[in-house]
mmCIF file of C-alpha atoms in Angstrom:
data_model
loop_
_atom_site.group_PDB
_atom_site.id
_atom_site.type_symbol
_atom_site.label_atom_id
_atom_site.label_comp_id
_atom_site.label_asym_id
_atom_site.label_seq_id
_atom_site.Cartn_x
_atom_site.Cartn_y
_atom_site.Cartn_z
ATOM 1 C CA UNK A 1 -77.631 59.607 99.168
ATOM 2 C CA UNK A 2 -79.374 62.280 101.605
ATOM 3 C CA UNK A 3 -82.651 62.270 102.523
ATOM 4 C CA UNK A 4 -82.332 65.329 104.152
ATOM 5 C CA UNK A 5 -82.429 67.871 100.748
ATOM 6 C CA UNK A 6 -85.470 70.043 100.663
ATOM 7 C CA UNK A 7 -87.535 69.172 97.564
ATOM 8 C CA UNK A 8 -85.589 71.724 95.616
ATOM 9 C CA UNK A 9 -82.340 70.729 95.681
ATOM 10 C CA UNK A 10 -80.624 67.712 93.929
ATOM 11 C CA UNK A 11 -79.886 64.956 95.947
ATOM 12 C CA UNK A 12 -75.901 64.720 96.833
ATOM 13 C CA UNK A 13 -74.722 60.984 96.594
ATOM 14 C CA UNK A 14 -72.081 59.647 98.180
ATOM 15 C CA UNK A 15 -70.804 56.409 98.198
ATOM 16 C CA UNK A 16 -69.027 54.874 101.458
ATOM 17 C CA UNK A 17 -66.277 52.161 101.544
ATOM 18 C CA UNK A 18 -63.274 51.327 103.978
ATOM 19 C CA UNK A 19 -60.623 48.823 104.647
ATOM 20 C CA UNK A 20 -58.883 48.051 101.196
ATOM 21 C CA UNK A 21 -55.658 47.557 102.788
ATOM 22 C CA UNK A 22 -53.129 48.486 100.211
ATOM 23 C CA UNK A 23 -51.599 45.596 98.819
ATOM 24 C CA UNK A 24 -53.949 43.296 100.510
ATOM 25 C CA UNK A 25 -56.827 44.874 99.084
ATOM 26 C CA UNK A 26 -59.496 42.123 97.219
ATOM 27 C CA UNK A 27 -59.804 43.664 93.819
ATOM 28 C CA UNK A 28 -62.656 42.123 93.126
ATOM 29 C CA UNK A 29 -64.706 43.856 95.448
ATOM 30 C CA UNK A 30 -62.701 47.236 93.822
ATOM 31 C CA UNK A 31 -63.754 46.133 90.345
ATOM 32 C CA UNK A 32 -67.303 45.746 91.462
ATOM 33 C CA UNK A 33 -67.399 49.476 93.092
ATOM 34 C CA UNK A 34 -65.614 51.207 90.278
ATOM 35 C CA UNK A 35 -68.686 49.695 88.508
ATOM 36 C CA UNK A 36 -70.962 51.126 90.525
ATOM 37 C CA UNK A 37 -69.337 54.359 90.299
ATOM 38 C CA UNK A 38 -69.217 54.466 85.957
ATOM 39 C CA UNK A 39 -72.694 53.341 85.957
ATOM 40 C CA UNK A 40 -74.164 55.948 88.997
ATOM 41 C CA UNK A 41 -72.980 60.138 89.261
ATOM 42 C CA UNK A 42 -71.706 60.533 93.073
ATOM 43 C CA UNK A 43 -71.072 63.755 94.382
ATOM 44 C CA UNK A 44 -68.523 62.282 96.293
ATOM 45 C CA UNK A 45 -66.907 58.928 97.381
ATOM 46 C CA UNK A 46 -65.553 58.272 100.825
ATOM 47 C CA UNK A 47 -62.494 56.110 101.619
ATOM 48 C CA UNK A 48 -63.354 55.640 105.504
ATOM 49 C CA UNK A 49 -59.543 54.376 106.811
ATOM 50 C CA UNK A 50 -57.283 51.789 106.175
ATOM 51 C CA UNK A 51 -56.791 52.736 102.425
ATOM 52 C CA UNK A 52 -53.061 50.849 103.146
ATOM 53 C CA UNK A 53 -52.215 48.258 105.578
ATOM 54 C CA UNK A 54 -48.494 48.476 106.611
ATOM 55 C CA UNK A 55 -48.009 45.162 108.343
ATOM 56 C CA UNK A 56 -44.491 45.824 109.394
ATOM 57 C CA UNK A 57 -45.532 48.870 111.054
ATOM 58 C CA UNK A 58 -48.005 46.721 113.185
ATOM 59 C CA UNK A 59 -47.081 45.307 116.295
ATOM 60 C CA UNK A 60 -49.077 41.976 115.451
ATOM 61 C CA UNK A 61 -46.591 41.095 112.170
ATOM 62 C CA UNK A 62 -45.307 38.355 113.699
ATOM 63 C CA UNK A 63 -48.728 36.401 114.655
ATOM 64 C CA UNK A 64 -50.635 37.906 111.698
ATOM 65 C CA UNK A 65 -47.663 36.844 109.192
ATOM 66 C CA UNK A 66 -46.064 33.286 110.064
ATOM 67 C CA UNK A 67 -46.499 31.713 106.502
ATOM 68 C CA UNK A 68 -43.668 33.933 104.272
ATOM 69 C CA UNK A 69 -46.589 35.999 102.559
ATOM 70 C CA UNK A 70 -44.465 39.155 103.919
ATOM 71 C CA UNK A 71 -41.271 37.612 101.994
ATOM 72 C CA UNK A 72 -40.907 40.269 99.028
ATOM 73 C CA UNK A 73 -43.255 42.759 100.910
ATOM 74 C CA UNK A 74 -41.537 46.576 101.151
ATOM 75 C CA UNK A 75 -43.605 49.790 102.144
ATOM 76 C CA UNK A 76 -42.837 51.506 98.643
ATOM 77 C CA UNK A 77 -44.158 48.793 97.111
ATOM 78 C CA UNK A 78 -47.250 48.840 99.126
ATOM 79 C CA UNK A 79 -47.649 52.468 98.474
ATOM 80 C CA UNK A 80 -47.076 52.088 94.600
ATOM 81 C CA UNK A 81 -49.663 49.190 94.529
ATOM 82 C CA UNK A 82 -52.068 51.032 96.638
ATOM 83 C CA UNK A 83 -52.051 54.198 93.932
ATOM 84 C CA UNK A 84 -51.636 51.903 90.677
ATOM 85 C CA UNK A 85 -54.449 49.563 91.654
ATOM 86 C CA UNK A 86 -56.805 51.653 94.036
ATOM 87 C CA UNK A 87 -56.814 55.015 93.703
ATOM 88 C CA UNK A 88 -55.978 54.832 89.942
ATOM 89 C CA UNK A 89 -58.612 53.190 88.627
ATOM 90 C CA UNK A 90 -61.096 54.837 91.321
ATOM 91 C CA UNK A 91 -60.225 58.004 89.914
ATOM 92 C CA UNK A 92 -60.843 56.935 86.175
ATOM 93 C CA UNK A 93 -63.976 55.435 87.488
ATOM 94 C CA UNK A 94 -65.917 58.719 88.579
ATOM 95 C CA UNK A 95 -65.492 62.495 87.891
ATOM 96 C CA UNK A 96 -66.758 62.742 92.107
ATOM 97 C CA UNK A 97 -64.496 64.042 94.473
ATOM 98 C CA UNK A 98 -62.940 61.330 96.360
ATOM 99 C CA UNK A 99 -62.799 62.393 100.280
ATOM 100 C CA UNK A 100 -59.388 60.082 101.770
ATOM 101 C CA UNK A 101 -59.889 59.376 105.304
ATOM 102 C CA UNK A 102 -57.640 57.932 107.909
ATOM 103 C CA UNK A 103 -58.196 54.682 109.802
ATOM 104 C CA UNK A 104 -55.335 53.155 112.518
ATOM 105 C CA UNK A 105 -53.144 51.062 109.821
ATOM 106 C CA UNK A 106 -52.866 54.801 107.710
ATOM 107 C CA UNK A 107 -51.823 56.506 111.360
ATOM 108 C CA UNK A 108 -48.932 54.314 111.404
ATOM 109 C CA UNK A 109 -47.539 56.737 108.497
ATOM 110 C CA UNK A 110 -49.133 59.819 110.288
ATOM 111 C CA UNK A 111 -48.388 59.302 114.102
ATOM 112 C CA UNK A 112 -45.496 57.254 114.247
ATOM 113 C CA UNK A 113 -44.747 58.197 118.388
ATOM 114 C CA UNK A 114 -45.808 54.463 118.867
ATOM 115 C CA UNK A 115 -43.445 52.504 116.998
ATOM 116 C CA UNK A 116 -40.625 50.893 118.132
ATOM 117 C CA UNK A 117 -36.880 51.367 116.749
ATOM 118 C CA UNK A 118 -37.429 48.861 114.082
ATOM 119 C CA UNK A 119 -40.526 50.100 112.597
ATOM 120 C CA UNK A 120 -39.113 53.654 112.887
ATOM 121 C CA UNK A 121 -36.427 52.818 110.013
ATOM 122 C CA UNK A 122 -38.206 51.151 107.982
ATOM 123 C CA UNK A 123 -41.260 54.154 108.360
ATOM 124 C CA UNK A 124 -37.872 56.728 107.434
ATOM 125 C CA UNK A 125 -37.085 54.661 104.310
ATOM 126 C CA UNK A 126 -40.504 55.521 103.078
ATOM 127 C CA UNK A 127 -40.581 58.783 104.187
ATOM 128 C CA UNK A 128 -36.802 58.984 102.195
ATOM 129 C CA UNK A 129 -38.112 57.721 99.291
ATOM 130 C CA UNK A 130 -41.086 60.161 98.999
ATOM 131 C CA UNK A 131 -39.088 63.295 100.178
ATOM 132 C CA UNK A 132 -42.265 63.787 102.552
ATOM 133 C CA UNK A 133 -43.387 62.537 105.921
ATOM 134 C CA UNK A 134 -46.841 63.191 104.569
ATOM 135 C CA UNK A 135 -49.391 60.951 104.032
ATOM 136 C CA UNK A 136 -50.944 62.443 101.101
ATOM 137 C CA UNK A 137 -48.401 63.625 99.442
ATOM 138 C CA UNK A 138 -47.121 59.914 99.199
ATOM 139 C CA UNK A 139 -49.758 58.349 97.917
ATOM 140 C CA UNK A 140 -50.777 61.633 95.415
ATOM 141 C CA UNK A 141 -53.691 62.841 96.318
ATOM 142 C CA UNK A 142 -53.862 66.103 95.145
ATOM 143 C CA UNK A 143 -56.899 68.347 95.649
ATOM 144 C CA UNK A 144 -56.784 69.204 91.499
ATOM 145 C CA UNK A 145 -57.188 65.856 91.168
ATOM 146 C CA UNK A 146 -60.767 65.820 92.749
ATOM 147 C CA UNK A 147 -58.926 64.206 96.574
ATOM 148 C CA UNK A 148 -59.826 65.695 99.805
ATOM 149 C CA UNK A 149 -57.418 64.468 102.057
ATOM 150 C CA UNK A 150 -59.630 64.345 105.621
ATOM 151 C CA UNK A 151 -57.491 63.366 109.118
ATOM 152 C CA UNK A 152 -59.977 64.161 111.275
ATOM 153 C CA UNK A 153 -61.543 61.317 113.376
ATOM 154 C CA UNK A 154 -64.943 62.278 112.710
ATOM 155 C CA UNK A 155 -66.797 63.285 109.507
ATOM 156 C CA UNK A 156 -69.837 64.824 109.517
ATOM 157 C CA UNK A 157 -72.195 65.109 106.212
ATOM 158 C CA UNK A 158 -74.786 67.497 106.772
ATOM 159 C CA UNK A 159 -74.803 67.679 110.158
ATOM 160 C CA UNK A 160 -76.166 64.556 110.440
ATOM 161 C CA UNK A 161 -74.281 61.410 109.628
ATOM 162 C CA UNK A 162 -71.029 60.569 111.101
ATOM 163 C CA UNK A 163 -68.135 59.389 109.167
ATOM 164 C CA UNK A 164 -65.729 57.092 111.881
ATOM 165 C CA UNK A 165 -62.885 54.581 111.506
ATOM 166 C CA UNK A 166 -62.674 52.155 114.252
ATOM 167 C CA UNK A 167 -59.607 53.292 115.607
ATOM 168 C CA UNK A 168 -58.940 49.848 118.351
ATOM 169 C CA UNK A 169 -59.947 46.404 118.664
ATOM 170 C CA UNK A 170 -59.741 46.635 122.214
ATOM 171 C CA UNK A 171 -62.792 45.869 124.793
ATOM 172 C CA UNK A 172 -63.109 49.921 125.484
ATOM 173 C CA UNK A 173 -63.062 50.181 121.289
ATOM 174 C CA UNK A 174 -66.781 51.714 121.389
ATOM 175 C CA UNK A 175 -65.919 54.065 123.974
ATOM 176 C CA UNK A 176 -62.654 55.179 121.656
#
């Protein structure tokens, strides 16, 4: 919601989340904001990053992972999760435009010049499956369907507020 519309204009609502993480998302906290969004008229809702997570395109895997959780995990999968159970019913849940912004687990798909051998094959199985390298295009999000797809680092609604994905978790991260 702005503050900033002169007394004659509507307000424009928007309504700011981030960090599902694809297959690891906690749909109860999805539920509860596809709620919000059937009983409240956005303008527009923001997906700030991470809308998948991609463990096996991270080099942490191995330390983030030990217990077998990744045992049936594939990137397809992740991606058909992430549209059936995220995007799905957050597009039956609002006639708003839904702006899709990147965060560092969605770059893994998007600037793969950091990943090792490994992670490059299993990154070109996914991109062979979906006949695309791009991001959008595998996960759907097409602009008839209400998505704006936004890489950009920075956001900026009304010139005023800006939109940012923490990008590192390393000590210079507020620099970044």
């Amino acid at each position: 919601y702005t503050p900033f519309a002169r007394p004659t204009e509507k307000p424009f609502k928007v309504l700011i989340f981030s960090d599902t993480h694809g297959w690891l998302a906690d749909l109860k906290a999805l539920r509860c904001i596809n709620k919000v969004l059937q009983r409240n008229k956005f303008d527009e809702v923001c997906i700030n990053g991470d809308l998948v997570d991609l463990p096996y395109l991270s080099k942490h895997t191995q330390r983030l992972f030990p217990d077998g959780i990744l045992k049936e995990y594939t990137e397809i999968g992740e991606f058909e999760y992430t549209r059936d159970q995220i995007l799905k019913p957050l597009r039956n849940s609002t006639d708003a435009k839904i702006r899709v912004r990147l965060g560092n687990h969605d770059e893994r798909v998007t600037k793969p010049n950091f990943l090792s051998d490994k992670q490059l094959q299993r990154l070109a199985v996914l991109y062979k499956h979906y006949q695309t390298t791009k991001y959008d295009e595998m996960l759907g999000l097409s602009s008839d369907d209400g998505y704006i797809y936004d890489p950009s680092d920075v956001f900026t609604y009304f010139d005023k507020f800006d939109v940012v994905h923490g990008l590192s978790l390393t000590k210079n991260a507020p620099e970044k």
